[in-house]
Short mmCIF file of C-alpha atoms and ligand atoms in Angstrom, two decimals:
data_model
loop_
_atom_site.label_atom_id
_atom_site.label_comp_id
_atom_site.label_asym_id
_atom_site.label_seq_id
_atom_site.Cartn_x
_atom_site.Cartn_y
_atom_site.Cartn_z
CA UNK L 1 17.63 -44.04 45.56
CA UNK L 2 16.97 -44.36 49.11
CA UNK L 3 14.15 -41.31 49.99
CA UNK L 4 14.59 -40.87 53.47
CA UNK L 5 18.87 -39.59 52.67
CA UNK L 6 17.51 -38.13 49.91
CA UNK L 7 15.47 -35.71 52.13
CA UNK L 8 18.11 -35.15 54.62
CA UNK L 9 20.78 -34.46 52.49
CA UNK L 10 18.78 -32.54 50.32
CA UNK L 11 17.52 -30.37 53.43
CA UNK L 12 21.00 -30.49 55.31
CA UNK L 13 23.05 -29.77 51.82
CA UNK L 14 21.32 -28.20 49.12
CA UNK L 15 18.78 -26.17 50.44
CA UNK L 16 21.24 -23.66 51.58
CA UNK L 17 22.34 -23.49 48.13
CA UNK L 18 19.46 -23.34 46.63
CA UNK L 19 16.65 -20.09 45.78
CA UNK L 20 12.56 -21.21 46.53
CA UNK L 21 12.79 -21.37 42.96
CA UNK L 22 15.29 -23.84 42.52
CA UNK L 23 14.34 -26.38 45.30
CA UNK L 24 10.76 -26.63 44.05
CA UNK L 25 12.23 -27.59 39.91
CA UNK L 26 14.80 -29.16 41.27
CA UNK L 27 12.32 -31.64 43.61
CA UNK L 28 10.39 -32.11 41.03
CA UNK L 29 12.41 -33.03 38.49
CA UNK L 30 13.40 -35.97 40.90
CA UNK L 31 9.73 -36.32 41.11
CA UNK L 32 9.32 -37.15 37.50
CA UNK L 33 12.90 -38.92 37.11
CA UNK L 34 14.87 -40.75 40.01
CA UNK L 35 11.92 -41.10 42.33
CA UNK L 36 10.37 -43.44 39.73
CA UNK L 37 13.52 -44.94 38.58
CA UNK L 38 14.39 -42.84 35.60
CA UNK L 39 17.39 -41.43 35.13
CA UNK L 40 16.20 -38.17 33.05
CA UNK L 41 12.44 -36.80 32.26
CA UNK L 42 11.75 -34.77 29.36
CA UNK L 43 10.13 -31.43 30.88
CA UNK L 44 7.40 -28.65 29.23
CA UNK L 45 7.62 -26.08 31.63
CA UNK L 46 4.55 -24.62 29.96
CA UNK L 47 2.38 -26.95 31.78
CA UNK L 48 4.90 -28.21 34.18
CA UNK L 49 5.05 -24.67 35.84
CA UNK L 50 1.71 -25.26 37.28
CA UNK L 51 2.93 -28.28 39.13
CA UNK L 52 5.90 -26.68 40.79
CA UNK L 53 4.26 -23.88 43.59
CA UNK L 54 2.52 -20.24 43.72
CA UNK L 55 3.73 -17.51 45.18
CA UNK L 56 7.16 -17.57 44.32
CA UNK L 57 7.21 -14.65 42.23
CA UNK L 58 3.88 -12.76 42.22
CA UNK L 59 1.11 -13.87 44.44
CA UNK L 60 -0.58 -17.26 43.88
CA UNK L 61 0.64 -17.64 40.23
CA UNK L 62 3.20 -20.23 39.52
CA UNK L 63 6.66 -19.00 38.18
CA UNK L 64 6.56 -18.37 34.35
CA UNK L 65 7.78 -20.11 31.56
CA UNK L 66 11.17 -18.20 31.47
CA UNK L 67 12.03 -18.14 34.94
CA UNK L 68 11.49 -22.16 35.01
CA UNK L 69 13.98 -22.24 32.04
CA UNK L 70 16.44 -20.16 33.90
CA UNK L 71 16.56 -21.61 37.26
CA UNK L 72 17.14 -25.48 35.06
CA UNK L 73 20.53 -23.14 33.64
CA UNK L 74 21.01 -21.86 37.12
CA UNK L 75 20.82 -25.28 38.67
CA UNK L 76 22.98 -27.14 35.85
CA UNK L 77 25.66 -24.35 36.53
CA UNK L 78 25.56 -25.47 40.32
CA UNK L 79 26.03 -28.83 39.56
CA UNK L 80 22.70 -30.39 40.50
CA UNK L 81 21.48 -31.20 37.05
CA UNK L 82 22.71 -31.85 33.64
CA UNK L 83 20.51 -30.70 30.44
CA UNK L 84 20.71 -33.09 27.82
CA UNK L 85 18.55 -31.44 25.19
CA UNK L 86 15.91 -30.00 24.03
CA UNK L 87 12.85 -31.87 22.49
CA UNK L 88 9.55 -31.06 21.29
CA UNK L 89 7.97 -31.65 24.24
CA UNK L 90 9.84 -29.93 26.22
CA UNK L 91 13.59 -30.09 27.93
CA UNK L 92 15.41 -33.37 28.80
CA UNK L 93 17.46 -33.29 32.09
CA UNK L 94 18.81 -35.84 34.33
CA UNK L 95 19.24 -34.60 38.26
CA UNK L 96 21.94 -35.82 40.07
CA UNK L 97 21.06 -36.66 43.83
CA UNK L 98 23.33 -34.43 46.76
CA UNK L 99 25.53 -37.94 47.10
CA UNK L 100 26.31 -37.81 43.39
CA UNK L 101 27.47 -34.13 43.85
CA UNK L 102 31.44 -33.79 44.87
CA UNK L 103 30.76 -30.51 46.44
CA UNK L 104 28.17 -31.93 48.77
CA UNK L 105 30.24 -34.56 49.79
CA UNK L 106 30.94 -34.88 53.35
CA UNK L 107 33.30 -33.26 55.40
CA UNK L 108 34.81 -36.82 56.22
CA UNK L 109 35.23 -37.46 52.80
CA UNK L 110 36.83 -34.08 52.14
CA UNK L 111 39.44 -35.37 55.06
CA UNK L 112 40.49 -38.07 52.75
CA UNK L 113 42.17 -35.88 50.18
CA UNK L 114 45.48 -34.21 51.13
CA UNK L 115 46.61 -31.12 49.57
CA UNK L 116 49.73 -32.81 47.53
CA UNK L 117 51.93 -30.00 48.79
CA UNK L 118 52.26 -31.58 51.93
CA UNK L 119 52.82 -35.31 50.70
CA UNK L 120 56.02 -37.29 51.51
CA UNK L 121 57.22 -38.55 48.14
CA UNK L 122 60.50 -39.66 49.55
CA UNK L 123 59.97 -41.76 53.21
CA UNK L 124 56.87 -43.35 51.59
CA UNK L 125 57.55 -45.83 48.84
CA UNK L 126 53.87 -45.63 47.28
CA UNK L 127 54.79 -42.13 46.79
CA UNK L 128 57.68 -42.53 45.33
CA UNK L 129 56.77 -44.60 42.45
CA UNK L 130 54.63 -41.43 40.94
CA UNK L 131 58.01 -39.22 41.04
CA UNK L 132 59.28 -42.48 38.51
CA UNK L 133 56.06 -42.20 37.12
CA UNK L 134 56.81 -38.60 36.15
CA UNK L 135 60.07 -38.79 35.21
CA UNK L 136 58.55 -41.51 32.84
CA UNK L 137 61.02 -43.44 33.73
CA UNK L 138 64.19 -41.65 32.71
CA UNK L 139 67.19 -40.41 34.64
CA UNK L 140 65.95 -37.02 35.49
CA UNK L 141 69.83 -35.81 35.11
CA UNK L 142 71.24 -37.82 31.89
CA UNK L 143 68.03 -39.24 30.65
CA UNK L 144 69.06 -42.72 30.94
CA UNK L 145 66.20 -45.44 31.13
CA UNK L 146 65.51 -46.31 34.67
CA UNK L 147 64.76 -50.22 36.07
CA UNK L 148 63.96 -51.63 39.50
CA UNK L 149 67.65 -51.94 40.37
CA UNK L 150 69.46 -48.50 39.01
CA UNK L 151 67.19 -46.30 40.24
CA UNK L 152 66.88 -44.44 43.41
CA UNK L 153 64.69 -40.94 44.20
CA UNK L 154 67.03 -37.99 44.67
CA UNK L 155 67.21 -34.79 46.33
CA UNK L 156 67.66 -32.16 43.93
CA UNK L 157 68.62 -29.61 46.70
CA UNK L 158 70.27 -32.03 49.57
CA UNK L 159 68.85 -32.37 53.21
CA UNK L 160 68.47 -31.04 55.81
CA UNK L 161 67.86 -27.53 53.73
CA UNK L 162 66.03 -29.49 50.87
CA UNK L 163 62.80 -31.18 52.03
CA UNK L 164 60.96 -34.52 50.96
CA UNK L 165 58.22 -32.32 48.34
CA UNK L 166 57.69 -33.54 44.70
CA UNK L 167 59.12 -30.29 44.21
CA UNK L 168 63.07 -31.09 45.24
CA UNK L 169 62.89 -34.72 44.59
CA UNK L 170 63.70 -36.31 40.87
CA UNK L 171 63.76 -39.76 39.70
CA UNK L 172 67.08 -40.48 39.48
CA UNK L 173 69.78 -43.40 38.18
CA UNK L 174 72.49 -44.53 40.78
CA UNK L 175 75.22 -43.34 38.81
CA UNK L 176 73.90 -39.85 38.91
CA UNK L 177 72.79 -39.69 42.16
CA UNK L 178 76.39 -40.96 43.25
CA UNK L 179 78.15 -38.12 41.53
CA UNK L 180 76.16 -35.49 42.27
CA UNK L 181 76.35 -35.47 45.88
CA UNK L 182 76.34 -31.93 46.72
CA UNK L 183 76.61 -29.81 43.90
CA UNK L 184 73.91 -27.84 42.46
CA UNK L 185 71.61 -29.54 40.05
CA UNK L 186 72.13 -27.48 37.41
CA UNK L 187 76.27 -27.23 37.41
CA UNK L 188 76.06 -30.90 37.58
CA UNK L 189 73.88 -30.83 34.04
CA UNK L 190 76.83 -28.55 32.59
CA UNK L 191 78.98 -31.18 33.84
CA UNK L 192 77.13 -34.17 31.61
CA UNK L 193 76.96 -31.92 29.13
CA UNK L 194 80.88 -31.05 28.68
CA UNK L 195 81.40 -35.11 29.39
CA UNK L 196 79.13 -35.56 26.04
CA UNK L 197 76.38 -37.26 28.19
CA UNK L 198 74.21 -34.69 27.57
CA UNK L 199 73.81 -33.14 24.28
CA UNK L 200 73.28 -29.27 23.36
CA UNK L 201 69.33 -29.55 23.20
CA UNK L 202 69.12 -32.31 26.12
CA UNK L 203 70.56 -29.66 28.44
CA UNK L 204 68.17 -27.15 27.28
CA UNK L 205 65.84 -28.91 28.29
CA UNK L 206 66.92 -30.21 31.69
CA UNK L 207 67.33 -26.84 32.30
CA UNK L 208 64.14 -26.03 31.73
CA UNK L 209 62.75 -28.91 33.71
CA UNK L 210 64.75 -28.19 36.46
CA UNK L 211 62.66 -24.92 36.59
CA UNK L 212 59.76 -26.20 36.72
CA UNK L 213 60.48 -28.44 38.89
CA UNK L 214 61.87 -25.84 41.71
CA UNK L 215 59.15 -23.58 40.63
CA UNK L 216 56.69 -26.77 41.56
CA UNK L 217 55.12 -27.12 37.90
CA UNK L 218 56.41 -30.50 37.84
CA UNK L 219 53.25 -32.37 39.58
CA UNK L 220 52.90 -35.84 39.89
CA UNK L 221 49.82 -37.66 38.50
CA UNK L 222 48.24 -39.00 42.38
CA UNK L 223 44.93 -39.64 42.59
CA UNK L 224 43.00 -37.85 45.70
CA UNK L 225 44.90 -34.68 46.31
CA UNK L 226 43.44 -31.37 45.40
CA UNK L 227 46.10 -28.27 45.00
CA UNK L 228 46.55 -26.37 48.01
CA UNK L 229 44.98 -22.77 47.29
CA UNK L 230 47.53 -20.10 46.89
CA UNK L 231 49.25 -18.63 49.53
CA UNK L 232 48.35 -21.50 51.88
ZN1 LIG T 1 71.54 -40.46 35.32
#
């Protein structure tokens, strides 16, 4: 670990998270682990208590027995440490420093995900390989496989009233996407399904899917986006 970030982040991204309590266990269970290049330290916080400060809770005594044990819970809930076990001599714990925490990363790094809502899984052809993905690879309409050269990523309600979201666009094969043109996804289904294409159960369950999809339960697998919160 490299002390001098260690003490600015910890100052400029814990701290403000943190009770007197907690920042004086919490710096010195680094003490006793990552400082000297261990990842975890078994902890007694019989003795250890006299190590940590006075004054915290009643005047110039360190915090009890108890309270230590409870602010190591209140920390691990926060992220900061994880408790591995208890042992004889006392509790084993592994910190993790403010860079290993994802909700102390920087803002920057924050910037990097985008809320998937907002991603364009039809003008950008990275994108559109997880709609493929997610269809696993079958026709979203008649459930034919899908290759390289039949398939093609479809608007479910057309442009320029359906937009370019995970949520109107299917994986799709040419032949479907031909005849479907216009028509509404799920009259086209009934359509497969009086041709034979499609059998009873199959449209069931397209219908379903289509559903979900509209209703936006249908989320692709990508890596770095976070969900937008609701009502945003
Ligand atoms: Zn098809």
């Amino acid at each position: 670990m490299d002390p001098k970030q260690f003490l600015l982040d910890f100052h400029d991204r814990m701290v403000p998270l943190l009770d007197v309590y907690e920042q004086s266990i919490y710096l010195y269970i680094i003490r006793m682990s990552r400082l000297i290049g261990q990842d975890d330290v078994v902890i007694g916080f019989k003795s250890a208590r006299k190590q940590l400060a006075f004054g915290v809770g009643k005047a110039n005594t360190p915090p009890s027995e108890r309270i230590c044990y409870d602010k190591v819970r209140s920390l691990e809930s926060k992220g900061f440490v994880k408790v591995l076990g208890s042992e004889w001599k006392g509790m084993r714990i592994s910190p993790l420093l403010p860079s290993e925490i994802p909700s102390l990363a920087p803002e920057d790094v924050i910037a990097q995900f985008v809320a998937l809502e907002d991603m364009d899984f039809f003008e950008n052809p990275e994108n559109r390989m997880f709609i493929r993905e997610r269809e696993k690879n079958l026709c979203f309409y008649c459930q034919t496989q899908l290759n390289d050269s039949n398939y093609v990523i479809e608007h479910v309600v057309s442009r320029p009233e359906g937009n370019n979201s995970y949520s109107n666009l299917v994986a799709a094969c040419r032949t479907c996407n031909n005849r479907k043109g216009d028509i509404d996804a799920k009259d086209f289904m009934r359509t497969l399904y009086r041709e034979g294409v499609l059998s009873q159960e199959d449209l069931k369950d397209r219908m379903s899917h289509i559903e979900l999809l509209l209703d936006g339960e249908l989320k692709p697998n990508v890596a770095n986006t976070y969900e937008a919160p609701v009502g945003q």
